[in-house]
Amino acid sequence: MSMDLDEQYDKIYRYCYYKLRHRESAEDVTQETFLRFFRTYEGQKQNLPLLYTIARNLCADEFRRRQHVPLCEEDTQFVFEDAVLQNETLRTELNRLSEDDRELLLLRYANEVPLSALCKLYGISRFALYRRCSKLLSELRQRMEG
Amino acid sequence: MKKREVITELRATFEAPAPQEKTAFLRKLETQPISNAAFVWMQLRYMRGSILLISALGFVMLLLCGIAPKPETLWIFSALSPFLACSVLGVARRSYVCGMEELEFATRFSLKSVMLARMGCLFVLNGLALLTMILFLGSSGFWILKTGVYLLLPYCSTISISLPLTRKYHGKFVSYLCIFVSAVVSACVVYVQINAIVFSTLVIAILLVAELLVIVSESAKLIHQTEDLTWNYN
């Protein structure tokens, strides 16, 4: 696998944490993602899209599972919203965006996933993805300035 | 507000709390068992393309010429076999030449395993090439034992001379030294052929046995040396 495991662990964890908003669950899902990847897909060329697809599916499973489980204290505290989103203006603006758009911003700018990998992940062209990212970023800029 | 500033803000905004079990998990993940075949295949993919190409070319050439052998074929390949040996030595010393040995010590496998796997792959490839040649020539009227000795002697000479040198010296200088040794052995073969010098069977047998002994002894020392250097392998 031609990737830095240490770095990718942090990024997948960040993605899972953002999806689940629960530290322990995010860490469990991150580890399960890597185990599944190495068990089934190691050696394949499209490493990153595969990793994120596994992580996304596992997060969905975990989210579905947790709907039937009573929420623990940490779940109700919205740790992600309070502790992570430090910039108030940006937090407000991000909350106005759709879930998909927020996920795209996280992947593209926080996790620095290359455009080619994101194209595979979302199943859209490079041009369309570039336009979508640029549009989102300029909208955020305008709102923050205004 | 600049675009770069927004991106920086976004990065800070999406920061997650530090994972707690990362180190333990990654350590466990990296020590999962791997089969020998998978390990050899992994090492084969890391080998330098030029070295694999030289060995593959040698194999194909031996195969093609072995199909329709001529009297001079044996001498030509006898003179070329030192360069096949040189490719094996190139793999053995690559880490030292490129200054990568410390990195290899720190990785999942010991330098000894990595080096032996890579050298083993090339030895098998070269061995197959030489064996095919010996069998082809043997079936075409050449005396099998004579063919075997003529092909193996220069090959073993190159390795037995170069191994002590590669163990003693380090750096790029060793690569040039190995190529020089291969060229000298090859030139000796050509000289013997041109001047029609005939050695007695006993001399050749003694020489071959001595070379094999040197190779075994030097290989053992080389393995021992790499074991000494694996400072963080457990």
CSV table of C-alpha atoms in Angstrom, one decimal:
chain,number,residue,atom,x,y,z
A,1,MET,CA,0.0,0.0,0.0
A,2,SER,CA,1.7,3.2,-1.1
A,3,MET,CA,0.4,5.5,1.6
A,4,ASP,CA,1.5,6.8,4.9
A,5,LEU,CA,-0.5,4.7,7.3
A,6,ASP,CA,0.1,7.1,10.2
A,7,GLU,CA,-1.2,10.1,8.2
A,8,GLN,CA,-4.1,8.2,6.7
A,9,TYR,CA,-5.2,6.9,10.1
A,10,ASP,CA,-5.6,10.5,11.3
A,11,LYS,CA,-7.5,11.5,8.2
A,12,ILE,CA,-9.9,8.6,8.2
A,13,TYR,CA,-10.5,9.1,11.9
A,14,ARG,CA,-11.2,12.8,11.3
A,15,TYR,CA,-13.7,11.8,8.6
A,16,CYS,CA,-15.4,9.2,10.9
A,17,TYR,CA,-15.4,11.6,13.8
A,18,TYR,CA,-17.1,14.2,11.7
A,19,LYS,CA,-19.7,11.6,10.5
A,20,LEU,CA,-20.4,10.0,13.9
A,21,ARG,CA,-19.5,12.8,16.3
A,22,HIS,CA,-18.4,10.3,18.9
A,23,ARG,CA,-14.7,9.7,19.6
A,24,GLU,CA,-14.7,6.0,20.5
A,25,SER,CA,-17.1,5.0,17.8
A,26,ALA,CA,-15.0,7.0,15.3
A,27,GLU,CA,-11.9,5.2,16.4
A,28,ASP,CA,-13.5,1.8,16.2
A,29,VAL,CA,-14.8,2.5,12.7
A,30,THR,CA,-11.4,3.8,11.6
A,31,GLN,CA,-9.7,0.6,12.8
A,32,GLU,CA,-12.3,-1.6,11.2
A,33,THR,CA,-11.9,0.4,7.9
A,34,PHE,CA,-8.2,-0.4,7.8
A,35,LEU,CA,-8.7,-4.0,8.8
A,36,ARG,CA,-11.2,-4.5,6.0
A,37,PHE,CA,-9.0,-2.7,3.5
A,38,PHE,CA,-6.0,-4.9,4.2
A,39,ARG,CA,-8.1,-8.1,4.3
A,40,THR,CA,-9.8,-7.5,1.0
A,41,TYR,CA,-8.3,-4.7,-1.1
A,42,GLU,CA,-4.6,-4.5,-0.3
A,43,GLY,CA,-2.5,-4.0,-3.5
A,44,GLN,CA,-5.3,-2.3,-5.5
A,45,LYS,CA,-4.4,0.9,-7.2
A,46,GLN,CA,-7.3,3.1,-6.0
A,47,ASN,CA,-6.4,3.1,-2.3
A,48,LEU,CA,-7.9,6.3,-1.1
A,49,PRO,CA,-11.4,6.1,-2.8
A,50,LEU,CA,-11.6,2.5,-1.5
A,51,LEU,CA,-10.6,3.5,2.1
A,52,TYR,CA,-13.2,6.4,2.2
A,53,THR,CA,-15.9,4.2,0.7
A,54,ILE,CA,-15.3,1.6,3.3
A,55,ALA,CA,-15.3,4.2,6.0
A,56,ARG,CA,-18.4,5.9,4.7
A,57,ASN,CA,-20.3,2.6,4.6
A,58,LEU,CA,-19.1,1.6,8.1
A,59,CYS,CA,-20.2,5.0,9.4
A,60,ALA,CA,-23.6,4.5,7.9
A,61,ASP,CA,-23.9,1.1,9.6
A,62,GLU,CA,-22.7,2.5,12.9
A,63,PHE,CA,-25.1,5.4,12.7
A,64,ARG,CA,-28.0,3.0,11.9
A,65,ARG,CA,-27.0,0.8,14.8
A,66,ARG,CA,-26.8,3.7,17.2
A,67,GLN,CA,-30.3,4.7,16.4
A,68,HIS,CA,-31.5,1.6,18.3
A,69,VAL,CA,-29.1,2.2,21.2
A,70,PRO,CA,-29.8,4.8,23.9
A,71,LEU,CA,-27.5,7.8,23.5
A,72,CYS,CA,-24.7,8.1,26.0
A,73,GLU,CA,-23.7,11.3,27.6
A,74,GLU,CA,-21.1,12.2,25.0
A,75,ASP,CA,-23.6,11.8,22.2
A,76,THR,CA,-25.9,14.4,23.6
A,77,GLN,CA,-23.2,16.9,24.2
A,78,PHE,CA,-22.4,17.5,20.5
A,79,VAL,CA,-18.7,17.4,21.2
A,80,PHE,CA,-18.0,18.1,17.5
A,81,GLU,CA,-20.0,21.3,17.4
A,82,ASP,CA,-18.7,22.7,20.6
A,83,ALA,CA,-15.1,21.6,20.9
A,84,VAL,CA,-14.1,21.4,17.3
A,85,LEU,CA,-15.8,24.3,15.5
A,86,GLN,CA,-13.9,27.1,17.1
A,87,ASN,CA,-14.6,29.8,14.5
A,88,GLU,CA,-18.1,31.0,15.2
A,89,THR,CA,-18.7,32.6,11.9
A,90,LEU,CA,-17.4,29.7,9.9
A,91,ARG,CA,-19.3,27.3,12.1
A,92,THR,CA,-22.6,29.1,11.4
A,93,GLU,CA,-21.8,29.2,7.7
A,94,LEU,CA,-20.9,25.5,7.6
A,95,ASN,CA,-24.1,24.6,9.4
A,96,ARG,CA,-26.0,26.3,6.6
A,97,LEU,CA,-24.5,24.1,4.0
A,98,SER,CA,-25.9,20.7,3.1
A,99,GLU,CA,-24.3,17.5,4.7
A,100,ASP,CA,-22.8,16.5,1.3
A,101,ASP,CA,-21.2,19.9,0.8
A,102,ARG,CA,-19.7,19.9,4.3
A,103,GLU,CA,-18.3,16.4,3.7
A,104,LEU,CA,-16.8,17.6,0.4
A,105,LEU,CA,-15.1,20.6,2.2
A,106,LEU,CA,-13.7,18.3,4.9
A,107,LEU,CA,-12.3,15.8,2.4
A,108,ARG,CA,-10.9,18.4,0.0
A,109,TYR,CA,-9.4,21.0,2.3
A,110,ALA,CA,-9.0,19.4,5.7
A,111,ASN,CA,-8.0,15.9,4.6
A,112,GLU,CA,-6.4,17.1,1.4
A,113,VAL,CA,-7.8,14.2,-0.6
A,114,PRO,CA,-6.6,14.6,-4.2
A,115,LEU,CA,-9.1,15.6,-6.9
A,116,SER,CA,-8.6,12.3,-8.8
A,117,ALA,CA,-9.5,10.3,-5.7
A,118,LEU,CA,-12.5,12.5,-4.9
A,119,CYS,CA,-13.8,12.0,-8.5
A,120,LYS,CA,-13.7,8.3,-8.0
A,121,LEU,CA,-15.4,8.6,-4.7
A,122,TYR,CA,-18.3,10.8,-5.9
A,123,GLY,CA,-18.5,9.4,-9.4
A,124,ILE,CA,-18.3,12.8,-11.0
A,125,SER,CA,-15.9,14.5,-13.5
A,126,ARG,CA,-12.8,16.4,-12.4
A,127,PHE,CA,-14.2,19.5,-13.9
A,128,ALA,CA,-17.5,19.2,-12.1
A,129,LEU,CA,-15.7,18.6,-8.8
A,130,TYR,CA,-13.4,21.5,-9.2
A,131,ARG,CA,-16.3,23.8,-10.0
A,132,ARG,CA,-18.2,22.5,-7.0
A,133,CYS,CA,-15.3,23.0,-4.6
A,134,SER,CA,-14.5,26.5,-6.0
A,135,LYS,CA,-18.1,27.5,-5.7
A,136,LEU,CA,-18.4,26.3,-2.2
A,137,LEU,CA,-15.2,28.1,-1.1
A,138,SER,CA,-16.2,31.4,-2.8
A,139,GLU,CA,-19.6,31.3,-1.2
A,140,LEU,CA,-18.0,30.7,2.2
A,141,ARG,CA,-15.7,33.6,1.6
A,142,GLN,CA,-18.4,36.0,0.6
A,143,ARG,CA,-20.6,35.0,3.6
A,144,MET,CA,-17.7,35.4,6.0
A,145,GLU,CA,-16.8,38.8,4.6
A,146,GLY,CA,-20.4,40.0,4.4
B,1,MET,CA,-10.6,37.4,3.2
B,2,LYS,CA,-8.2,35.4,1.0
B,3,LYS,CA,-9.0,31.9,-0.3
B,4,ARG,CA,-5.9,30.5,1.5
B,5,GLU,CA,-7.1,32.0,4.8
B,6,VAL,CA,-10.5,30.3,4.4
B,7,ILE,CA,-8.8,27.0,3.7
B,8,THR,CA,-6.7,27.4,6.9
B,9,GLU,CA,-9.8,28.2,8.9
B,10,LEU,CA,-11.5,25.2,7.5
B,11,ARG,CA,-8.6,22.9,8.5
B,12,ALA,CA,-8.7,24.3,12.0
B,13,THR,CA,-12.5,24.0,12.1
B,14,PHE,CA,-12.5,20.3,11.1
B,15,GLU,CA,-9.9,19.3,13.7
B,16,ALA,CA,-10.8,16.3,15.7
B,17,PRO,CA,-9.6,15.3,19.2
B,18,ALA,CA,-6.5,13.1,19.2
B,19,PRO,CA,-7.2,9.4,18.7
B,20,GLN,CA,-6.3,7.3,21.7
B,21,GLU,CA,-5.5,3.8,20.3
B,22,LYS,CA,-3.7,4.8,17.2
B,23,THR,CA,-0.2,3.7,18.1
B,24,ALA,CA,-1.2,0.4,19.5
B,25,PHE,CA,-3.4,-0.3,16.5
B,26,LEU,CA,-0.8,0.6,13.9
B,27,ARG,CA,1.8,-1.5,15.7
B,28,LYS,CA,-0.5,-4.5,15.7
B,29,LEU,CA,-1.5,-3.9,12.1
B,30,GLU,CA,2.1,-3.9,10.9
B,31,THR,CA,3.1,-7.1,12.6
B,32,GLN,CA,0.4,-9.2,11.1
B,33,PRO,CA,1.8,-12.4,9.6
B,34,ILE,CA,2.6,-12.6,5.9
B,35,SER,CA,3.2,-15.8,3.9
B,36,ASN,CA,6.7,-16.5,2.4
B,37,ALA,CA,5.3,-16.3,-1.1
B,38,ALA,CA,3.7,-13.0,-0.5
B,39,PHE,CA,6.9,-11.7,1.0
B,40,VAL,CA,9.0,-12.8,-1.9
B,41,TRP,CA,6.5,-11.3,-4.4
B,42,MET,CA,6.6,-8.0,-2.4
B,43,GLN,CA,10.4,-7.9,-2.6
B,44,LEU,CA,10.3,-8.7,-6.3
B,45,ARG,CA,8.2,-5.6,-6.9
B,46,TYR,CA,10.8,-3.5,-5.1
B,47,MET,CA,13.7,-4.7,-7.2
B,48,ARG,CA,15.3,-2.4,-9.6
B,49,GLY,CA,13.8,-2.8,-13.1
B,50,SER,CA,17.2,-2.7,-14.8
B,51,ILE,CA,18.5,-5.6,-12.8
B,52,LEU,CA,15.4,-7.7,-13.5
B,53,LEU,CA,15.7,-6.8,-17.2
B,54,ILE,CA,19.3,-7.9,-17.4
B,55,SER,CA,18.4,-11.3,-15.8
B,56,ALA,CA,15.4,-11.7,-18.0
B,57,LEU,CA,17.3,-10.7,-21.1
B,58,GLY,CA,20.1,-13.2,-20.2
B,59,PHE,CA,17.4,-15.9,-19.7
B,60,VAL,CA,15.7,-15.2,-23.0
B,61,MET,CA,19.1,-15.0,-24.9
B,62,LEU,CA,20.2,-18.3,-23.4
B,63,LEU,CA,16.9,-19.9,-24.3
B,64,LEU,CA,17.0,-18.6,-27.9
B,65,CYS,CA,20.6,-19.6,-28.6
B,66,GLY,CA,20.1,-22.9,-26.8
B,67,ILE,CA,17.4,-23.9,-29.3
B,68,ALA,CA,19.9,-23.9,-32.2
B,69,PRO,CA,23.4,-24.1,-30.6
B,70,LYS,CA,26.6,-23.6,-32.6
B,71,PRO,CA,30.1,-24.6,-31.3
B,72,GLU,CA,30.9,-21.1,-30.2
B,73,THR,CA,27.6,-20.6,-28.4
B,74,LEU,CA,29.0,-22.2,-25.2
B,75,TRP,CA,32.0,-19.8,-25.1
B,76,ILE,CA,29.9,-16.8,-25.7
B,77,PHE,CA,27.6,-17.6,-22.8
B,78,SER,CA,30.5,-18.7,-20.7
B,79,ALA,CA,31.9,-15.2,-21.2
B,80,LEU,CA,28.5,-13.6,-20.5
B,81,SER,CA,27.6,-15.5,-17.3
B,82,PRO,CA,29.8,-13.2,-15.1
B,83,PHE,CA,27.5,-10.4,-15.8
B,84,LEU,CA,24.5,-12.4,-14.7
B,85,ALA,CA,26.4,-12.9,-11.4
B,86,CYS,CA,27.0,-9.2,-11.3
B,87,SER,CA,23.3,-8.5,-11.3
B,88,VAL,CA,22.8,-10.7,-8.2
B,89,LEU,CA,25.6,-8.8,-6.4
B,90,GLY,CA,24.0,-5.5,-7.4
B,91,VAL,CA,20.9,-6.5,-5.5
B,92,ALA,CA,22.9,-7.5,-2.5
B,93,ARG,CA,24.6,-4.2,-2.2
B,94,ARG,CA,21.9,-1.9,-3.4
B,95,SER,CA,21.0,-0.8,0.1
B,96,TYR,CA,24.6,0.2,0.9
B,97,VAL,CA,25.0,1.9,-2.4
B,98,CYS,CA,21.9,4.0,-2.0
B,99,GLY,CA,22.4,4.6,1.8
B,100,MET,CA,19.0,2.9,2.5
B,101,GLU,CA,20.1,0.2,4.9
B,102,GLU,CA,19.0,2.1,8.0
B,103,LEU,CA,15.6,2.6,6.6
B,104,GLU,CA,15.3,-1.1,5.8
B,105,PHE,CA,16.4,-2.0,9.3
B,106,ALA,CA,13.6,0.1,10.7
B,107,THR,CA,10.9,-1.4,8.6
B,108,ARG,CA,8.7,-4.4,9.0
B,109,PHE,CA,11.3,-7.0,7.8
B,110,SER,CA,15.0,-7.4,8.7
B,111,LEU,CA,17.6,-6.5,6.2
B,112,LYS,CA,18.6,-10.2,6.1
B,113,SER,CA,15.2,-11.3,5.0
B,114,VAL,CA,14.9,-8.6,2.4
B,115,MET,CA,18.3,-9.2,1.0
B,116,LEU,CA,18.0,-13.0,0.9
B,117,ALA,CA,14.6,-12.8,-0.7
B,118,ARG,CA,15.9,-10.5,-3.5
B,119,MET,CA,19.1,-12.4,-4.1
B,120,GLY,CA,17.1,-15.7,-4.0
B,121,CYS,CA,14.8,-14.5,-6.7
B,122,LEU,CA,17.7,-13.6,-9.0
B,123,PHE,CA,19.6,-16.8,-8.1
B,124,VAL,CA,16.6,-18.9,-9.1
B,125,LEU,CA,16.2,-16.9,-12.4
B,126,ASN,CA,19.9,-17.2,-13.2
B,127,GLY,CA,20.0,-20.9,-12.1
B,128,LEU,CA,17.0,-21.6,-14.4
B,129,ALA,CA,18.7,-19.9,-17.3
B,130,LEU,CA,22.0,-21.8,-16.8
B,131,LEU,CA,20.2,-25.1,-16.3
B,132,THR,CA,18.2,-24.6,-19.4
B,133,MET,CA,21.3,-23.8,-21.4
B,134,ILE,CA,23.1,-26.8,-20.0
B,135,LEU,CA,20.2,-29.1,-20.9
B,136,PHE,CA,19.7,-27.6,-24.4
B,137,LEU,CA,23.4,-27.9,-25.2
B,138,GLY,CA,23.5,-31.3,-23.7
B,139,SER,CA,20.7,-32.5,-25.9
B,140,SER,CA,22.5,-31.0,-29.0
B,141,GLY,CA,25.7,-33.1,-28.7
B,142,PHE,CA,27.7,-31.1,-26.1
B,143,TRP,CA,28.9,-33.1,-23.1
B,144,ILE,CA,26.6,-32.1,-20.3
B,145,LEU,CA,29.2,-32.0,-17.5
B,146,LYS,CA,31.6,-30.0,-19.7
B,147,THR,CA,28.9,-27.5,-20.5
B,148,GLY,CA,27.9,-27.2,-16.9
B,149,VAL,CA,31.5,-26.5,-15.8
B,150,TYR,CA,32.1,-24.0,-18.6
B,151,LEU,CA,29.0,-22.0,-17.7
B,152,LEU,CA,29.2,-22.3,-13.9
B,153,LEU,CA,33.0,-21.6,-13.5
B,154,PRO,CA,32.9,-18.0,-14.7
B,155,TYR,CA,29.6,-17.4,-12.8
B,156,CYS,CA,31.0,-18.8,-9.6
B,157,SER,CA,34.4,-17.1,-10.1
B,158,THR,CA,32.7,-13.7,-10.3
B,159,ILE,CA,30.6,-14.3,-7.2
B,160,SER,CA,33.4,-15.7,-5.1
B,161,ILE,CA,35.7,-12.8,-6.0
B,162,SER,CA,33.1,-10.1,-5.6
B,163,LEU,CA,31.4,-11.3,-2.4
B,164,PRO,CA,34.4,-10.6,-0.1
B,165,LEU,CA,34.9,-7.2,-1.8
B,166,THR,CA,31.3,-6.2,-1.3
B,167,ARG,CA,31.5,-7.3,2.3
B,168,LYS,CA,34.6,-5.3,3.0
B,169,TYR,CA,33.9,-2.1,1.0
B,170,HIS,CA,30.8,0.1,0.9
B,171,GLY,CA,29.3,2.8,-1.4
B,172,LYS,CA,29.0,3.1,-5.1
B,173,PHE,CA,32.7,2.1,-5.5
B,174,VAL,CA,31.6,-1.5,-4.8
B,175,SER,CA,29.2,-1.5,-7.8
B,176,TYR,CA,32.1,-0.5,-10.1
B,177,LEU,CA,34.3,-3.0,-8.5
B,178,CYS,CA,31.8,-5.8,-9.2
B,179,ILE,CA,31.4,-4.7,-12.8
B,180,PHE,CA,35.2,-4.6,-13.2
B,181,VAL,CA,35.5,-8.2,-11.7
B,182,SER,CA,32.8,-9.4,-14.1
B,183,ALA,CA,34.6,-7.8,-17.0
B,184,VAL,CA,38.0,-9.3,-16.0
B,185,VAL,CA,36.5,-12.8,-15.6
B,186,SER,CA,34.7,-12.5,-18.9
B,187,ALA,CA,38.0,-11.3,-20.6
B,188,CYS,CA,39.8,-14.3,-19.1
B,189,VAL,CA,37.2,-16.6,-20.6
B,190,VAL,CA,37.6,-15.0,-24.0
B,191,TYR,CA,41.4,-15.2,-23.7
B,192,VAL,CA,41.3,-18.9,-22.8
B,193,GLN,CA,39.1,-19.5,-25.8
B,194,ILE,CA,41.2,-17.5,-28.3
B,195,ASN,CA,44.5,-19.1,-27.2
B,196,ALA,CA,42.9,-22.5,-27.0
B,197,ILE,CA,44.3,-23.1,-23.5
B,198,VAL,CA,43.3,-26.4,-22.1
B,199,PHE,CA,43.0,-27.1,-18.3
B,200,SER,CA,43.0,-30.5,-16.8
B,201,THR,CA,39.7,-31.8,-15.4
B,202,LEU,CA,41.3,-32.0,-12.0
B,203,VAL,CA,42.3,-28.4,-12.0
B,204,ILE,CA,38.8,-27.3,-13.1
B,205,ALA,CA,37.2,-29.5,-10.5
B,206,ILE,CA,39.4,-28.2,-7.7
B,207,LEU,CA,38.8,-24.6,-8.8
B,208,LEU,CA,35.0,-25.1,-8.9
B,209,VAL,CA,34.9,-26.7,-5.4
B,210,ALA,CA,37.1,-24.0,-4.0
B,211,GLU,CA,34.9,-21.3,-5.4
B,212,LEU,CA,31.7,-23.0,-4.1
B,213,LEU,CA,33.3,-23.2,-0.6
B,214,VAL,CA,34.2,-19.5,-0.8
B,215,ILE,CA,30.7,-18.6,-1.8
B,216,VAL,CA,29.1,-20.5,1.0
B,217,SER,CA,31.6,-19.1,3.6
B,218,GLU,CA,31.2,-15.5,2.3
B,219,SER,CA,27.4,-15.8,2.2
B,220,ALA,CA,27.4,-17.0,5.8
B,221,LYS,CA,29.6,-14.0,6.8
B,222,LEU,CA,27.3,-11.6,4.9
B,223,ILE,CA,24.2,-12.9,6.6
B,224,HIS,CA,26.0,-12.7,10.0
B,225,GLN,CA,27.0,-9.1,9.2
B,226,THR,CA,23.4,-8.1,8.4
B,227,GLU,CA,22.2,-9.8,11.6
B,228,ASP,CA,24.7,-7.6,13.5
B,229,LEU,CA,23.4,-4.5,11.9
B,230,THR,CA,19.7,-5.1,12.6
B,231,TRP,CA,19.6,-2.9,15.7
B,232,ASN,CA,15.9,-2.6,16.1
B,233,TYR,CA,14.5,-5.8,14.6
B,234,ASN,CA,12.6,-8.1,16.9
